[in-house]
Amino acid sequence: MDTSNLIDPMIFEDNASQNHEAIQEELLHCVKFPGFPNYKLILKTNILVILTCNLNLQAGLSNGTQLLIIAIHEKNLLCKILTSSRVGDLVIIPQIQLNQEANHV
């Protein structure tokens, strides 16, 4: 089983890091952005996951594709496609950095 913290660390642009100390990590853990997953994501091998965005249409990785997690690595997941035109194919799902635009918070 692997637990990933989805909001650590914060990335600052334009030398805004002087305010970094004022933002406590606990606050980051309770922030919820529209369209973003919750703070903790718990994954296990041999469980079903469903893609919520198009990653690679040619590889069969589109929104709604069902995958079986085969192996969990530090920066990616090895999965088997259970639906779409590529049923049975093994694919690597990389870690994806999510960025929330400041004007949408």
PDB file of C-alpha atoms in Angstrom, residues 50-66 83-84:
ATOM      1  CA  ILE A  50     -10.492   4.930 -13.153  1.00  0.00           C
ATOM      2  CA  LEU A  51      -8.791   7.707 -15.112  1.00  0.00           C
ATOM      3  CA  THR A  52     -10.456  11.082 -14.678  1.00  0.00           C
ATOM      4  CA  CYS A  53      -8.683  12.781 -17.588  1.00  0.00           C
ATOM      5  CA  ASN A  54      -7.286  11.985 -21.024  1.00  0.00           C
ATOM      6  CA  LEU A  55      -3.599  11.034 -20.713  1.00  0.00           C
ATOM      7  CA  ASN A  56      -2.831   9.400 -24.071  1.00  0.00           C
ATOM      8  CA  LEU A  57      -5.693   8.579 -26.428  1.00  0.00           C
ATOM      9  CA  GLN A  58      -3.527   6.484 -28.774  1.00  0.00           C
ATOM     10  CA  ALA A  59      -2.455   4.281 -25.845  1.00  0.00           C
ATOM     11  CA  GLY A  60      -6.081   3.854 -24.724  1.00  0.00           C
ATOM     12  CA  LEU A  61      -5.677   6.138 -21.687  1.00  0.00           C
ATOM     13  CA  SER A  62      -8.788   8.287 -21.895  1.00  0.00           C
ATOM     14  CA  ASN A  63     -11.254   9.640 -19.356  1.00  0.00           C
ATOM     15  CA  GLY A  64     -13.174   6.724 -17.805  1.00  0.00           C
ATOM     16  CA  THR A  65     -10.629   4.014 -18.671  1.00  0.00           C
ATOM     17  CA  GLN A  66     -10.474   1.342 -15.970  1.00  0.00           C
ATOM     18  CA  THR A  83     -11.430  -1.281 -20.770  1.00  0.00           C
ATOM     19  CA  SER A  84     -11.025   0.567 -24.110  1.00  0.00           C
TER      20      SER A  84
END
